[in-house]
PDB file of C-alpha atoms in Angstrom:
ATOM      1  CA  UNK A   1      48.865 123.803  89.161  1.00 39.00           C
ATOM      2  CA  UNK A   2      51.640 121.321  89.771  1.00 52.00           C
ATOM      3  CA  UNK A   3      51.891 119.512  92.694  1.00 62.00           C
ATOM      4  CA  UNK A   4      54.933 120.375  94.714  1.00 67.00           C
ATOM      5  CA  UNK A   5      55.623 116.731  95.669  1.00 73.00           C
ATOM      6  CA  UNK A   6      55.455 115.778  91.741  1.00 81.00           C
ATOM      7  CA  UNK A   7      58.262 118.113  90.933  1.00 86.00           C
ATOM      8  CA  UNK A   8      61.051 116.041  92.514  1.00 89.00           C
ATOM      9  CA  UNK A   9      59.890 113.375  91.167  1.00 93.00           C
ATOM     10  CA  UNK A  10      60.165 114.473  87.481  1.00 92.00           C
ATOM     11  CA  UNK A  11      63.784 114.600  87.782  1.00 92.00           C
ATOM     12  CA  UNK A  12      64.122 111.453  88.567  1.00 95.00           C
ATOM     13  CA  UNK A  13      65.285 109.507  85.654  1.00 94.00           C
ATOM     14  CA  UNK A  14      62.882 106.602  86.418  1.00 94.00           C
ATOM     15  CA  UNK A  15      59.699 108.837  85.677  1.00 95.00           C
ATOM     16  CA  UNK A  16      61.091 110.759  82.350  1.00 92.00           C
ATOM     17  CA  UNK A  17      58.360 111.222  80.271  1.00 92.00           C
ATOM     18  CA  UNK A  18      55.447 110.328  82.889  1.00 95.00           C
ATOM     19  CA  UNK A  19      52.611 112.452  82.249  1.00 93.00           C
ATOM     20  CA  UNK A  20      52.430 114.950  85.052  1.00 94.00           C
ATOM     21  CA  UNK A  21      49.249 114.026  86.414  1.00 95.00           C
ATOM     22  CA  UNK A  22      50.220 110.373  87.091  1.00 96.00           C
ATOM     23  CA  UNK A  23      53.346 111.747  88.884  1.00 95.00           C
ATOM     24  CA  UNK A  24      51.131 113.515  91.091  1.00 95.00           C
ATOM     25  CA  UNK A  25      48.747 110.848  91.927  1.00 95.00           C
ATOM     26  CA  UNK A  26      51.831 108.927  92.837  1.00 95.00           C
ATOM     27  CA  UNK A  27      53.351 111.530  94.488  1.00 95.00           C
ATOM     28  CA  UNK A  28      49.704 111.793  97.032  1.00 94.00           C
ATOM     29  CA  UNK A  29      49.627 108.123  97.289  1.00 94.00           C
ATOM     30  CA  UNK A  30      52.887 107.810  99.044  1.00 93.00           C
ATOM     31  CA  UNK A  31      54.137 108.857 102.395  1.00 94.00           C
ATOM     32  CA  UNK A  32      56.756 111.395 102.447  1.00 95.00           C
ATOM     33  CA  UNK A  33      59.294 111.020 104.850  1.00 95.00           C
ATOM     34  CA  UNK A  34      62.659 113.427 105.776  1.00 96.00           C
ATOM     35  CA  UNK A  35      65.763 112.214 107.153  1.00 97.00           C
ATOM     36  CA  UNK A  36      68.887 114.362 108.662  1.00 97.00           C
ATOM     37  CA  UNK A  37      72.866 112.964 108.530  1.00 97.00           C
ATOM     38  CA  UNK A  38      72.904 109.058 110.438  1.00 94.00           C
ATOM     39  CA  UNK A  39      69.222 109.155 111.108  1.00 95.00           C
ATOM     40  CA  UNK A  40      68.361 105.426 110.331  1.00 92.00           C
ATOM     41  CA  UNK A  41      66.044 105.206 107.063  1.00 91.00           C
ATOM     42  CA  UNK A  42      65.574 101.300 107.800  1.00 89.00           C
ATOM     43  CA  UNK A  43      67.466  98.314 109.817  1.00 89.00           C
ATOM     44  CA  UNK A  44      68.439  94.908 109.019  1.00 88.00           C
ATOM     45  CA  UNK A  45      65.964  92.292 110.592  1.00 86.00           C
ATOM     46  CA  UNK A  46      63.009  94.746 110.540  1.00 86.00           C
ATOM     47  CA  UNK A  47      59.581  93.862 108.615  1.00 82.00           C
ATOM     48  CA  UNK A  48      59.529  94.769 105.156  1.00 76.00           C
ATOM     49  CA  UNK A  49      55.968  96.653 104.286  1.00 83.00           C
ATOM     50  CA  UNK A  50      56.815  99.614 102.377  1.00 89.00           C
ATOM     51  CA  UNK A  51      59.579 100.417  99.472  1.00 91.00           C
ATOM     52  CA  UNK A  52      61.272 103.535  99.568  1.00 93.00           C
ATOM     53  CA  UNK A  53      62.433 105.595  96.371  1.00 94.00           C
ATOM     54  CA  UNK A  54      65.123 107.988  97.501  1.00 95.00           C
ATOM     55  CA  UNK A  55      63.677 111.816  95.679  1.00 96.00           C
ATOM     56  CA  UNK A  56      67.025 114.148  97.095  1.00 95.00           C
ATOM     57  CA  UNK A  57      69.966 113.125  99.071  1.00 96.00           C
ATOM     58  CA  UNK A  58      71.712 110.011  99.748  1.00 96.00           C
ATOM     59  CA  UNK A  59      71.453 106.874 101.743  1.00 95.00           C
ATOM     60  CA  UNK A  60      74.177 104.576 102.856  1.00 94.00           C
ATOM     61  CA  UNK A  61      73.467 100.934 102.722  1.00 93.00           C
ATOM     62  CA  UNK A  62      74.828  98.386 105.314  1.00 91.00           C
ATOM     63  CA  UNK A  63      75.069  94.361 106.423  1.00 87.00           C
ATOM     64  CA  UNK A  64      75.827  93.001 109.675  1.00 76.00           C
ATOM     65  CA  UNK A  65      75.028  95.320 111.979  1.00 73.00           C
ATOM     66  CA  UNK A  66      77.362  97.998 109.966  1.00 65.00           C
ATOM     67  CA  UNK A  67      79.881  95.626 109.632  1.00 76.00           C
ATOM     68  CA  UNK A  68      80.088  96.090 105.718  1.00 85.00           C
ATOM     69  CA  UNK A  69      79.596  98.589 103.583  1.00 88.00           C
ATOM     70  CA  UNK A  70      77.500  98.399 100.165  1.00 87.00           C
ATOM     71  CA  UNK A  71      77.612 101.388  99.071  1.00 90.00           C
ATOM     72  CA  UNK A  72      75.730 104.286  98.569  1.00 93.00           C
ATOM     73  CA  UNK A  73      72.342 105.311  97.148  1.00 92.00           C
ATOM     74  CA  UNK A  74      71.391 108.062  94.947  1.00 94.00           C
ATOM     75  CA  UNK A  75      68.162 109.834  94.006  1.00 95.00           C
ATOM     76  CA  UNK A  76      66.161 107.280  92.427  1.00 93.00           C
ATOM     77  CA  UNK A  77      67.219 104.109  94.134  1.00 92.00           C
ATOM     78  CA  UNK A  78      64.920 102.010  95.968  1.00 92.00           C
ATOM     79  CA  UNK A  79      64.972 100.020  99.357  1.00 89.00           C
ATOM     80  CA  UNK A  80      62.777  97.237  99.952  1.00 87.00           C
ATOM     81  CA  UNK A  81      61.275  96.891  96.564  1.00 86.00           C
ATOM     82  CA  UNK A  82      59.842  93.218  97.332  1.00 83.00           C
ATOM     83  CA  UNK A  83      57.193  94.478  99.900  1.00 83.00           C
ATOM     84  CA  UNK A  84      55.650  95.884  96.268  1.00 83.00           C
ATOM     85  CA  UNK A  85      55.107  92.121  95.248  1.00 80.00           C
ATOM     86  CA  UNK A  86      53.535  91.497  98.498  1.00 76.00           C
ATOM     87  CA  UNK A  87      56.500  89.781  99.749  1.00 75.00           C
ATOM     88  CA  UNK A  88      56.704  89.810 103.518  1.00 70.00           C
ATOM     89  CA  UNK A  89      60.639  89.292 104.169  1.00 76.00           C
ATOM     90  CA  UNK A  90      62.327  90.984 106.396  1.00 81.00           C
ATOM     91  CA  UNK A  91      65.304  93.883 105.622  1.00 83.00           C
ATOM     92  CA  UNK A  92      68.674  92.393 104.512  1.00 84.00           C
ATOM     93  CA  UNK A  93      70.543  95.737 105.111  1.00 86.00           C
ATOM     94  CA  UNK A  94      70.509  98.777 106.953  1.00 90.00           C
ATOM     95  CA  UNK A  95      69.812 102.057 105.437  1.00 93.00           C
ATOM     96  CA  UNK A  96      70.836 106.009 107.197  1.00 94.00           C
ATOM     97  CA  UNK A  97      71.024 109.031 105.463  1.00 95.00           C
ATOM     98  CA  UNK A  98      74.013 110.734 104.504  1.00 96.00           C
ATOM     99  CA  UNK A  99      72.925 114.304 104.828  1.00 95.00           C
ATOM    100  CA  UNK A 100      69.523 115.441 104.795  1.00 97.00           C
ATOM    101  CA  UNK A 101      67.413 113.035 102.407  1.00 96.00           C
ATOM    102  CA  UNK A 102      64.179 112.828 101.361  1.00 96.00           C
ATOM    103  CA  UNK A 103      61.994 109.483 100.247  1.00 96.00           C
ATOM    104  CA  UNK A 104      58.722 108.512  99.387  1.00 95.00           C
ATOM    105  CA  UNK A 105      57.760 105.245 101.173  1.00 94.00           C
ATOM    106  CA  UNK A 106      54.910 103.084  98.909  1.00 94.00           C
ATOM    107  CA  UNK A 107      53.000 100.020  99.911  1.00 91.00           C
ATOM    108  CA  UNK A 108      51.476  97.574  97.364  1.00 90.00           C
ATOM    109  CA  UNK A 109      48.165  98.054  98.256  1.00 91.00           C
ATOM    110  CA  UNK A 110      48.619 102.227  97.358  1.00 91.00           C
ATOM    111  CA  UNK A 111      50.296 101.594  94.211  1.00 89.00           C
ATOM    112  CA  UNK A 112      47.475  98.763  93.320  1.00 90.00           C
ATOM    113  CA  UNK A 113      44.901 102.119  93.925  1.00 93.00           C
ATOM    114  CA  UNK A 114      46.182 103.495  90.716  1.00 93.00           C
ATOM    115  CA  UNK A 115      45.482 101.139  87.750  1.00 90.00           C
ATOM    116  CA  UNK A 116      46.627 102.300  84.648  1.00 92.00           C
ATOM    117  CA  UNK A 117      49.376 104.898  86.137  1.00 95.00           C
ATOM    118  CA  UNK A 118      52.276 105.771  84.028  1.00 96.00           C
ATOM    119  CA  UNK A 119      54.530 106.142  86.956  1.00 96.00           C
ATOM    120  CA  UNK A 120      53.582 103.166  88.601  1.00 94.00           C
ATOM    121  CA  UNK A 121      54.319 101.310  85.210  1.00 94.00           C
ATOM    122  CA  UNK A 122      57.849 103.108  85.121  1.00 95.00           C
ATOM    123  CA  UNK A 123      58.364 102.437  89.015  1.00 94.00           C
ATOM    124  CA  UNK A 124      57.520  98.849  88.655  1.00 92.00           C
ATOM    125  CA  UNK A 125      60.014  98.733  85.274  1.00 92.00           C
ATOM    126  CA  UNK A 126      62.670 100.203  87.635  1.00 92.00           C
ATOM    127  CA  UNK A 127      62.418  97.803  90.242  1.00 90.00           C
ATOM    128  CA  UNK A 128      62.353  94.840  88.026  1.00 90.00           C
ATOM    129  CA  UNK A 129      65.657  96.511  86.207  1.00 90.00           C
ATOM    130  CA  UNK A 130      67.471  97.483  89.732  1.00 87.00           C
ATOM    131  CA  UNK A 131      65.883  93.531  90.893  1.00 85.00           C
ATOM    132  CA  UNK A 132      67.835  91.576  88.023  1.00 88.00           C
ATOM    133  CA  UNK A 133      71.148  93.764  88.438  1.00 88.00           C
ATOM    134  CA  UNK A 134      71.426  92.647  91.347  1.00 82.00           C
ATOM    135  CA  UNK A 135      70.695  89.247  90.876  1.00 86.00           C
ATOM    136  CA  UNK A 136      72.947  89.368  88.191  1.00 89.00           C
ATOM    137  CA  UNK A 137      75.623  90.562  91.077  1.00 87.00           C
ATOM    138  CA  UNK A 138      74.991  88.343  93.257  1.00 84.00           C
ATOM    139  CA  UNK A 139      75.285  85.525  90.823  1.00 85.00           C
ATOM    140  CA  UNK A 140      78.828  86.851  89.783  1.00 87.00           C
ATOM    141  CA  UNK A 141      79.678  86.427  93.800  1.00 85.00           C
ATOM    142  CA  UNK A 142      78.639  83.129  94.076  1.00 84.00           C
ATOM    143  CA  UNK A 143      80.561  81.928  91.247  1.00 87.00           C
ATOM    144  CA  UNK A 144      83.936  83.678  92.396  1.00 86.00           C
ATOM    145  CA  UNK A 145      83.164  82.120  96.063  1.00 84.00           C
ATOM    146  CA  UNK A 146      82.347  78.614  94.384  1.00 86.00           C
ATOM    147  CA  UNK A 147      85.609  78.774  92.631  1.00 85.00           C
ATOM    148  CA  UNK A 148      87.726  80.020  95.573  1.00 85.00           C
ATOM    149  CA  UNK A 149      86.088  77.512  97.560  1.00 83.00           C
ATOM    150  CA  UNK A 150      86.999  74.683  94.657  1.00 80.00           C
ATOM    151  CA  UNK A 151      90.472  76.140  94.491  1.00 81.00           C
ATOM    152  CA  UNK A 152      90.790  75.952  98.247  1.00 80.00           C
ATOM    153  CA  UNK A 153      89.309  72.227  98.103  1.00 78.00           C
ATOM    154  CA  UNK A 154      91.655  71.196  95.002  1.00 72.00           C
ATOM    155  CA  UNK A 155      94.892  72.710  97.368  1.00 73.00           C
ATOM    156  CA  UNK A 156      93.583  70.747 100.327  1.00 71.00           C
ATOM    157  CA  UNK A 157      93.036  66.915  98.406  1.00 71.00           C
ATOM    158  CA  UNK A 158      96.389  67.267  96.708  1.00 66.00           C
ATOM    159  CA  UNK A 159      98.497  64.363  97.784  1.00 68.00           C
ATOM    160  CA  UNK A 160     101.720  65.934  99.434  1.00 62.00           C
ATOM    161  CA  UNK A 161     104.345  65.707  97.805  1.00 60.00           C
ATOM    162  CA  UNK A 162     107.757  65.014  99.595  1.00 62.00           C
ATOM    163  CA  UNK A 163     111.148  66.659  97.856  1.00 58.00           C
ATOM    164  CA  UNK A 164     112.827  63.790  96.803  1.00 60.00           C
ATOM    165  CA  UNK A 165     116.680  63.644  97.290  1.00 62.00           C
ATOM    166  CA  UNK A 166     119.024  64.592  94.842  1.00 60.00           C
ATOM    167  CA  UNK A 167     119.259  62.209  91.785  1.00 60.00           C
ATOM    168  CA  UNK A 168     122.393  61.516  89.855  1.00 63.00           C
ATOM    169  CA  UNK A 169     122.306  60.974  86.365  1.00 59.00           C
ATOM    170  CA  UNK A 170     123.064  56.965  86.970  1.00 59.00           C
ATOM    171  CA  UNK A 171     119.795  57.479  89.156  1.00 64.00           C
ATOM    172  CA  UNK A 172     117.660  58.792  87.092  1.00 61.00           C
ATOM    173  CA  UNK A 173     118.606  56.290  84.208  1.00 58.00           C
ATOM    174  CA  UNK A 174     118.064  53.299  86.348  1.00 64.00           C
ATOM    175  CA  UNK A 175     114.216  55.148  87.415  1.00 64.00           C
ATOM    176  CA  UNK A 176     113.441  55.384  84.058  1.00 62.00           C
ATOM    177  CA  UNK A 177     114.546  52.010  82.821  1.00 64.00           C
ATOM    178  CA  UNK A 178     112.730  50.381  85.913  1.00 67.00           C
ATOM    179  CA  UNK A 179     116.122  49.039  86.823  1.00 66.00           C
ATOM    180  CA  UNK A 180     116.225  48.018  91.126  1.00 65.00           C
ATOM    181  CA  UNK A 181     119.502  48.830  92.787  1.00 55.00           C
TER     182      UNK A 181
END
């Protein structure tokens, strides 16, 4: 019999091909947790022990106290992926649900309890994937910064230039020969 928390998780692009039984031992290893429309999923600032794969629904991610938006995530994104390297950060965003959404929440120490576990192997491939995209991103924004900011630094050091008056062609002449008035 199939476990009714493995189910969702099959359709998750990230497990194709996991052999059911490792989905399910995933699946009980995890904490399942249910969120309705603006209920907060995580917040910026807050400790960073558990990563979240998003199984149905949709979160919206945030900065600055909702300041900015990121953008949305969709079933199989994850939130707070580095707690699975036993990184103890703190959240750089703020997650709520858009609708009614469901994740499982993971801790290193659960997914370590399952050596040799397909779907850990494809989770941990997913989060390394989803890990360099967005290094890759944020690399692209530093560059366009860096280059606005050299742009803006090039403007300020230029020497300014005052319009010169109107030159004659006897002006110019004399300018270009060196020739003093």
């Amino acid at each position: 019999m199939t476990d009714p928390q493995a189910g969702p998780l099959a359709r998750l692009r990230t497990f194709r091909g996991v052999a059911p039984a490792d989905l399910q031992a995933l699946a009980a290893a995890g904490t399942w947790l249910e969120f309705e429309n603006g209920e907060s999923i995580s917040r910026e600032g807050d400790d960073d022990r558990s990563a979240m794969i998003l199984v149905d629904g949709r979160m919206r991610v945030q900065v600055s106290q909702g300041a900015r938006d990121l953008g949305d995530l969709w079933p199989g994104g994850v939130i707070g992926e580095s707690a699975l390297f036993g990184v103890r950060t703190k959240r750089c965003f703020s997650v709520s649900s858009v609708g009614h959404s469901r994740v499982l929440s993971l801790t290193r120490d659960r997914l370590r309890a399952l050596p040799n576990n397909t779907a850990v192997a494809a989770l941990q491939r997913h989060v390394i994937e989803v890990t360099a995209k967005r290094l890759q991103t944020a690399d692209l924004d530093l560059r366009r910064v860096w280059r606005e900011e050299d742009r803006a630094r090039h403007v300020a050091s230029a020497p300014v230039v005052e319009p010169a008056a109107p030159m004659g062609l006897f002006d110019r002449l004399k300018t270009l020969l060196g020739v003093s008035a």
